[in-house]
mmCIF file of C-alpha atoms and ligand atoms in Angstrom:
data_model
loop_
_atom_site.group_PDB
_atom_site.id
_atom_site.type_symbol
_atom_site.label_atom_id
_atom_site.label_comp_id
_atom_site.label_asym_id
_atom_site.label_seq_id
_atom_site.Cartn_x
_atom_site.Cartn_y
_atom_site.Cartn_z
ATOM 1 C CA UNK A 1 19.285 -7.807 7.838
ATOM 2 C CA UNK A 2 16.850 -5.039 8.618
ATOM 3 C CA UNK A 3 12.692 -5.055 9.390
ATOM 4 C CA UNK A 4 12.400 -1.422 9.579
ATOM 5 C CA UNK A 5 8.906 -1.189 11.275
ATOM 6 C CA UNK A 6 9.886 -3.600 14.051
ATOM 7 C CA UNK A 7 12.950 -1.655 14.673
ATOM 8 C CA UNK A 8 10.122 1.477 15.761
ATOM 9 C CA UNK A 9 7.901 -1.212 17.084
ATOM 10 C CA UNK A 10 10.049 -3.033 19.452
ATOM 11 C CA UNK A 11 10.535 -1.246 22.500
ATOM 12 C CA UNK A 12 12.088 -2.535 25.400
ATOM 13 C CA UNK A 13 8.357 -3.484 26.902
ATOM 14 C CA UNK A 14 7.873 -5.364 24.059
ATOM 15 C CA UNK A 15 11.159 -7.187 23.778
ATOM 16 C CA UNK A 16 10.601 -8.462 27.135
ATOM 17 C CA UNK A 17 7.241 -9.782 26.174
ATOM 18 C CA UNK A 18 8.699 -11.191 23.243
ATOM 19 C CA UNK A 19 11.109 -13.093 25.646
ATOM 20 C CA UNK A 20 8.346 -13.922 27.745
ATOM 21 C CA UNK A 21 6.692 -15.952 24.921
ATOM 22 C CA UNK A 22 10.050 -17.482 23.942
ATOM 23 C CA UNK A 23 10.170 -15.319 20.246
ATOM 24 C CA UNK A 24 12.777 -13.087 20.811
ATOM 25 C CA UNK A 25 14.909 -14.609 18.942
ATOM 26 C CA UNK A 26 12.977 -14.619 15.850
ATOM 27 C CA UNK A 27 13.017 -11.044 15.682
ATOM 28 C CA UNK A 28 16.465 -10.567 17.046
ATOM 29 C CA UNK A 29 18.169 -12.652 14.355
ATOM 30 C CA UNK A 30 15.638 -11.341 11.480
ATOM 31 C CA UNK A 31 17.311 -13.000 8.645
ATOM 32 C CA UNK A 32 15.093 -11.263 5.613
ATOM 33 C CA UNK A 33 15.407 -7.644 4.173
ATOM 34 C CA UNK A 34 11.997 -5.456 5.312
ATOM 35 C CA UNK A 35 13.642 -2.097 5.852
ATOM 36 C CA UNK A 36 10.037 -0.754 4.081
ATOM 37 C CA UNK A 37 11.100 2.382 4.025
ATOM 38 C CA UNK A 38 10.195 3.503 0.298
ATOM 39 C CA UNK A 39 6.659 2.511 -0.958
ATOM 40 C CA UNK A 40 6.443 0.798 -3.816
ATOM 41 C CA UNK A 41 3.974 0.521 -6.593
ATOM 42 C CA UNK A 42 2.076 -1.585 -4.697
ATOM 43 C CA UNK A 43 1.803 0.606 -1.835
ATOM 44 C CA UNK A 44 1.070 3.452 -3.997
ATOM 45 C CA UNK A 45 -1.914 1.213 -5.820
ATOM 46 C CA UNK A 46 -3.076 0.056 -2.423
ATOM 47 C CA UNK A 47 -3.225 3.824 -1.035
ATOM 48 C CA UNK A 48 -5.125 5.090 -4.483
ATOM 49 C CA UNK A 49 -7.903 3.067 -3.945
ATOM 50 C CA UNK A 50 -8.678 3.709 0.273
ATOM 51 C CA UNK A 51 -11.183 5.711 1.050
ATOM 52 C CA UNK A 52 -10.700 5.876 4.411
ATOM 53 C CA UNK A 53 -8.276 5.611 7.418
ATOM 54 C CA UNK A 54 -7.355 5.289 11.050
ATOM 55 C CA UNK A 55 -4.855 7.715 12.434
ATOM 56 C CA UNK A 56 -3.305 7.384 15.443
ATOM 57 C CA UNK A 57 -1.908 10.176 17.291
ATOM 58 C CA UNK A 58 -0.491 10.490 20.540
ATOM 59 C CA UNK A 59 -1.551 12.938 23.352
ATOM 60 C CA UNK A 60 0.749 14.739 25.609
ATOM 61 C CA UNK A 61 -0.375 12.827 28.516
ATOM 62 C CA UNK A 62 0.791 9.810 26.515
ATOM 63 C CA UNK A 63 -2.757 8.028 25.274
ATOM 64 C CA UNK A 64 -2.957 6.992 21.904
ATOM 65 C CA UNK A 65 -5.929 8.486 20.193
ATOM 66 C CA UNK A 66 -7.309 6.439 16.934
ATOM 67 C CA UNK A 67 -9.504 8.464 14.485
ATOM 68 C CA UNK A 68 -11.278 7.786 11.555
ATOM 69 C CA UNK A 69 -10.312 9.867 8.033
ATOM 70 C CA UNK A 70 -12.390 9.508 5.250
ATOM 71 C CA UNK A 71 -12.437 11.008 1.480
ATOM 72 C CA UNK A 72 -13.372 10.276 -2.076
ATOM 73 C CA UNK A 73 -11.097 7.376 -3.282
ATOM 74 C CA UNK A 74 -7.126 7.992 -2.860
ATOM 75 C CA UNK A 75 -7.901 11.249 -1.064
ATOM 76 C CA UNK A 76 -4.741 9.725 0.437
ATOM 77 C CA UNK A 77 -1.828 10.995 -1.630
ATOM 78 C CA UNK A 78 1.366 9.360 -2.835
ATOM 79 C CA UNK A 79 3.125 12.428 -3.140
ATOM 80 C CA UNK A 80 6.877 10.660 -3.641
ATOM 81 C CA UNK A 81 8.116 7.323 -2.059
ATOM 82 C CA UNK A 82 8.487 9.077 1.445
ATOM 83 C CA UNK A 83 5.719 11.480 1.377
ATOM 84 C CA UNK A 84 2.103 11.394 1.854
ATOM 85 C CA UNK A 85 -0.526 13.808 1.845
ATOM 86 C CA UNK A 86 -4.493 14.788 2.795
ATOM 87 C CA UNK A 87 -6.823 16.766 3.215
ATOM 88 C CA UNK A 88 -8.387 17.233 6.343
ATOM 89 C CA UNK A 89 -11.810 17.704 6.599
ATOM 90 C CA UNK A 90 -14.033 20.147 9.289
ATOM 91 C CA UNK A 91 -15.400 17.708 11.106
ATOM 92 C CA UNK A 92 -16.851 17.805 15.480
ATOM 93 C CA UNK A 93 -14.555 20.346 15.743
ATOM 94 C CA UNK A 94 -12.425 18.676 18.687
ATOM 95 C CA UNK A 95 -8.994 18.309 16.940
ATOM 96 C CA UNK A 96 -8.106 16.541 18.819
ATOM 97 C CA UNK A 97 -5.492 14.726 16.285
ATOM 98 C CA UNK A 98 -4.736 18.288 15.015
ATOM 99 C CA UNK A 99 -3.682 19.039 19.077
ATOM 100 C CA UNK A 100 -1.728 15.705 19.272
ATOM 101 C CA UNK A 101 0.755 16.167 16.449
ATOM 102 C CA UNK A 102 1.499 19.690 17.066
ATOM 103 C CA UNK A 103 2.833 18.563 19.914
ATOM 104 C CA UNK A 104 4.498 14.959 18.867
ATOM 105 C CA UNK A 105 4.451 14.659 15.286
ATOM 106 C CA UNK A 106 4.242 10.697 15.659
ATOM 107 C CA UNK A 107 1.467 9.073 13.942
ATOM 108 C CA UNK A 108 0.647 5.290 12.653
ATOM 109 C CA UNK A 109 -1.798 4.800 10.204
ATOM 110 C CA UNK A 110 -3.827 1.760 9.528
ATOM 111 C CA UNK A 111 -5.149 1.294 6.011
ATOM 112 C CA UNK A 112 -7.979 -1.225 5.581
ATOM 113 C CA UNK A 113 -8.967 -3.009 2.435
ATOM 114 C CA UNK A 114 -11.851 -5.342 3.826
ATOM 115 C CA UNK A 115 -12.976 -7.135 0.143
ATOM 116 C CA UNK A 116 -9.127 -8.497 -0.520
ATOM 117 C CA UNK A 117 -7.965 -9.031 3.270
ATOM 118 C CA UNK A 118 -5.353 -6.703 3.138
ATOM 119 C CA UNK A 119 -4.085 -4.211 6.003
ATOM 120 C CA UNK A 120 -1.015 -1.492 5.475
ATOM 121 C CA UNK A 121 0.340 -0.173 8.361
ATOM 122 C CA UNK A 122 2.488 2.924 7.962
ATOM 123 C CA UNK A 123 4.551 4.712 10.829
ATOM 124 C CA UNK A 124 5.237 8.981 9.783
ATOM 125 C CA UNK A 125 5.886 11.925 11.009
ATOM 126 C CA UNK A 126 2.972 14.181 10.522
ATOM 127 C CA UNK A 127 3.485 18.092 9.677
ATOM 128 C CA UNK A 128 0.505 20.950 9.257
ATOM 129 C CA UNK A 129 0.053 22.797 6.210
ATOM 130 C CA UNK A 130 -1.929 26.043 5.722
ATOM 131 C CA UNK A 131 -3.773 25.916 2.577
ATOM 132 C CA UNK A 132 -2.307 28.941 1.506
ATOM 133 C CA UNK A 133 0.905 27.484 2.361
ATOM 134 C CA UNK A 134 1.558 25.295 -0.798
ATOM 135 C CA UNK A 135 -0.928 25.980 -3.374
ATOM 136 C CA UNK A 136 0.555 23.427 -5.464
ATOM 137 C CA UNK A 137 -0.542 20.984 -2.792
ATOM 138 C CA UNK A 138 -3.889 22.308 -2.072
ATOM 139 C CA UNK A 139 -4.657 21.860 -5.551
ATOM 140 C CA UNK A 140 -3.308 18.082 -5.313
ATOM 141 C CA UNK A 141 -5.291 17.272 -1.999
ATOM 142 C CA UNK A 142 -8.800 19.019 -3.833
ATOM 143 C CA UNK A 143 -11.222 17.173 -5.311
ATOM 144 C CA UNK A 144 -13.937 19.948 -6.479
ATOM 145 C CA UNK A 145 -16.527 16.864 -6.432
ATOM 146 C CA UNK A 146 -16.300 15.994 -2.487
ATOM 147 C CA UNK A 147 -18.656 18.014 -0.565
ATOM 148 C CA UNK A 148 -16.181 18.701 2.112
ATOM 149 C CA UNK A 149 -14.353 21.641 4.036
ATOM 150 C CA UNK A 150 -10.853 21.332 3.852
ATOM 151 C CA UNK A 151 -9.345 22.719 6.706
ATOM 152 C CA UNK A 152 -5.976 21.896 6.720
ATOM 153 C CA UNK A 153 -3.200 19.479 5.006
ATOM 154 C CA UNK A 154 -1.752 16.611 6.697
ATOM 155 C CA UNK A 155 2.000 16.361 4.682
ATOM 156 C CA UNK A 156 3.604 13.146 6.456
ATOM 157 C CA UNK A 157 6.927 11.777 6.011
ATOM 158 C CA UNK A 158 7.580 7.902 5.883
ATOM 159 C CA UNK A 159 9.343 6.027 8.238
ATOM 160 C CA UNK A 160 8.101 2.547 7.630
ATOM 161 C CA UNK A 161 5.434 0.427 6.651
ATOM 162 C CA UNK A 162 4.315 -3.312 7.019
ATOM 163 C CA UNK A 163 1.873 -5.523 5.428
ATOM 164 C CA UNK A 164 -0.393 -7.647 8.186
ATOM 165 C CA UNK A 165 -1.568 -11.342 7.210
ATOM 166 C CA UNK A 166 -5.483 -11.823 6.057
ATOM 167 C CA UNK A 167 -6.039 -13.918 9.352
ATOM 168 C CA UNK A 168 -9.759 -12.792 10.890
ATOM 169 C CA UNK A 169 -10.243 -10.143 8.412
ATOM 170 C CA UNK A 170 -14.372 -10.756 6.981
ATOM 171 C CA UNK A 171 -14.254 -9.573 3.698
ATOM 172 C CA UNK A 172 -16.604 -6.559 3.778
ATOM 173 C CA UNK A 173 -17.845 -4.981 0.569
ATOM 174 C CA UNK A 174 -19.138 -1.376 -0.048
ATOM 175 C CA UNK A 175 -22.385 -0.292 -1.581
ATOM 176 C CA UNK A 176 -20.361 0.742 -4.800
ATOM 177 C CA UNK A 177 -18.794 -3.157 -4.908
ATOM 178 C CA UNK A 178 -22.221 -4.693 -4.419
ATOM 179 C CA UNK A 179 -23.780 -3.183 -6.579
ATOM 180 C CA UNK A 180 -20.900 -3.702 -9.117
ATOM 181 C CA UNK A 181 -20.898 -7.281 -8.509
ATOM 182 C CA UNK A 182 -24.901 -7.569 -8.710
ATOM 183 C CA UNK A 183 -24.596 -5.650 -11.648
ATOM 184 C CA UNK A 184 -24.813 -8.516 -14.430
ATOM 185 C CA UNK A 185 -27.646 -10.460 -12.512
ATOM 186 C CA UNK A 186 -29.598 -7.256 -12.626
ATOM 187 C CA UNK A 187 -29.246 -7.139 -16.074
ATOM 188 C CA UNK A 188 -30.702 -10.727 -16.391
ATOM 189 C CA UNK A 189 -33.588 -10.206 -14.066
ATOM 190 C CA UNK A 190 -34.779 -7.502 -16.224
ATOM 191 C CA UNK A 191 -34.260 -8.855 -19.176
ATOM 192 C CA UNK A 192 -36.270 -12.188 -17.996
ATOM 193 C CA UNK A 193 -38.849 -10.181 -16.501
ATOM 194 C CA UNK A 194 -38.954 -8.545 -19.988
ATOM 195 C CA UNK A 195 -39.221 -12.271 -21.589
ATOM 196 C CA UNK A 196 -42.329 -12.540 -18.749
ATOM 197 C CA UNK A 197 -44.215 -9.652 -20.025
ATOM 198 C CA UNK A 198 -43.759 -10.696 -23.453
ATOM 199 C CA UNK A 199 -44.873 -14.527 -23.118
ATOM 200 C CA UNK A 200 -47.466 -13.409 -20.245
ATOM 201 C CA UNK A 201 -49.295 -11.304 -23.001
ATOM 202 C CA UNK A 202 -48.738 -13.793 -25.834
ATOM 203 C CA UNK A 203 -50.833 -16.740 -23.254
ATOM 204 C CA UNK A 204 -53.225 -13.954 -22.804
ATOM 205 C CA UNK A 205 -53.963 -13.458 -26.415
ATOM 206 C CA UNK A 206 -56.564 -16.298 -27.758
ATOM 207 C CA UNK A 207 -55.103 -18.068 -30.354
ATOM 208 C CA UNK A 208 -51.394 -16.843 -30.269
ATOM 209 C CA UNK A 209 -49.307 -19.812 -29.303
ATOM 210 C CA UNK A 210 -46.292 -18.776 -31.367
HETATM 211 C C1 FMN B 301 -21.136 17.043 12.609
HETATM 212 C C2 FMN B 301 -20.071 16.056 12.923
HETATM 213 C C3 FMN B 301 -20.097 15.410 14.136
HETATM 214 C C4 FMN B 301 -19.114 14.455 14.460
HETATM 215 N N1 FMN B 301 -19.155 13.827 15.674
HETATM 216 C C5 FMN B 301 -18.186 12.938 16.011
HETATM 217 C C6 FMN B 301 -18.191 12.299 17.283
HETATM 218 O O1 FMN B 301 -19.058 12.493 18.103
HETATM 219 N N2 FMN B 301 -17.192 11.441 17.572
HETATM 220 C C7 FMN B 301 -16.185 11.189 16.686
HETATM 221 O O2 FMN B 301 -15.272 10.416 17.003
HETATM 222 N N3 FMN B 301 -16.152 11.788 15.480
HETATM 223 C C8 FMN B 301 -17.118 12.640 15.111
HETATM 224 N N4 FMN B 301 -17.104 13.229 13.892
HETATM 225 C C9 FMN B 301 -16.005 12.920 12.971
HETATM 226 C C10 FMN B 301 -14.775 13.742 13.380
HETATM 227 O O3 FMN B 301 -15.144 15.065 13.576
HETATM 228 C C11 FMN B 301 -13.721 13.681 12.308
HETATM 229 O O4 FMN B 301 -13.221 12.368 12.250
HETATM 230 C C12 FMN B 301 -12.592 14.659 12.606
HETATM 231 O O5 FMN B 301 -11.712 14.630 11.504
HETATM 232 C C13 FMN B 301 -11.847 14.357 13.880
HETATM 233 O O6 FMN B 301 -10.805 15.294 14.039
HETATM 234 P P1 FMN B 301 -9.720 15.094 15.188
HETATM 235 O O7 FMN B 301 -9.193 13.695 15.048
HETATM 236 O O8 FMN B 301 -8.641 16.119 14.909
HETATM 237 O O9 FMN B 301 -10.372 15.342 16.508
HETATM 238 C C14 FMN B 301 -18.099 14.165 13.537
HETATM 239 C C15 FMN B 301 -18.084 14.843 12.310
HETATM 240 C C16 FMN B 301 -19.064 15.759 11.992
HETATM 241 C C17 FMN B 301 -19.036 16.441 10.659
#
């Protein structure tokens, strides 16, 4: 049986540890079927509604280097079941990630979905695009409304992903979800405070008790 994201993940280092804590075998006798290779609708549902990010790269002198990419909503594309794609925005100007994979193409990216406790993490190889390169692909990875500079694309090919457990994730909500789920009890305040005004004016008027 195959868990195709521990088969990239477990290094010797790590084996070792694993035997260290008395789990090896666990993972050496893997009796399920997680090659994750191919993402599935739920993958592609999951990655349509991130807004954001973290990429990790990997520097010649062998650091990792975690950065933050953000975008309007699914900026992050599904392009088939082993592709991926985004735009890249200008930001500080360090590339520093740009740098990295030119050089080692290796990146792991960690997808955060705070309300529902759910993490994807997805190990690719990461390739450049010009935006003249693909047009096609430009137009995919543009969203006219985003007040952005695109600078380059970021086309990655899958080679695994894995789902992490909701253990010590706090749900976190964004403005847009707040104000979503406040939504109906703003529509009661005002209307009560409309009710106020009304019954408010009716005391004040002698006589009126209807
Ligand atoms: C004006 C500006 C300043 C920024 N300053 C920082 C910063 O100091 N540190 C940081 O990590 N990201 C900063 N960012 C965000 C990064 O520039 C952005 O994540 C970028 O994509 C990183 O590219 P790289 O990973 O190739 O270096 C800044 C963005 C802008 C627009």
């Amino acid at each position: 049986m195959s868990y195709g994201f521990l088969d990239i993940a477990i290094t010797p280092s790590v084996r070792a540890a694993q035997k260290a804590m008395g789990v090896d075998h666990i993972w050496q006798n893997f009796n399920g079927d997680r090659d994750f290779d191919r993402l599935t609708e739920n993958e592609a549902a999951f990655i349509a509604a991130r807004d954001s990010f973290y990429m990790a790269s990997v520097s010649e002198t062998g650091w990792p280097y975690v950065q933050h990419r953000g975008g309007p909503s699914g900026f992050l594309k599904v392009i088939d079941d082993r592709t991926l794609a985004f735009a890249d925005y200008r930001g500080n100007r360090q590339y520093i990630s740009t740098g990295n994979v030119a050089a080692n193409d290796r990146v792991s990216l960690f997808l955060m979905d705070y309300a529902h406790r759910a993490r994807l993490k997805i190990y690719a190889h990461v390739e450049e695009v010009a935006l003249d390169a693909d047009p096609e692909l430009t137009m995919l990875v543009t969203d006219p409304n985003y007040r952005a500079r695109i600078e380059r694309i970021f086309r990655l090919r899958l080679e695994s992903f894995d789902w992490n457990c909701p253990q010590h994730i706090t749900p976190r909500f964004t403005e847009g979800e707040v104000n979503e789920a406040v939504r109906p009890l703003r529509e009661r305040l005002a209307q009560l405070e409309s009710e106020n005004v009304e019954l408010r004016a009716r005391l004040a008027t002698p006589g009126d008790t209807q």
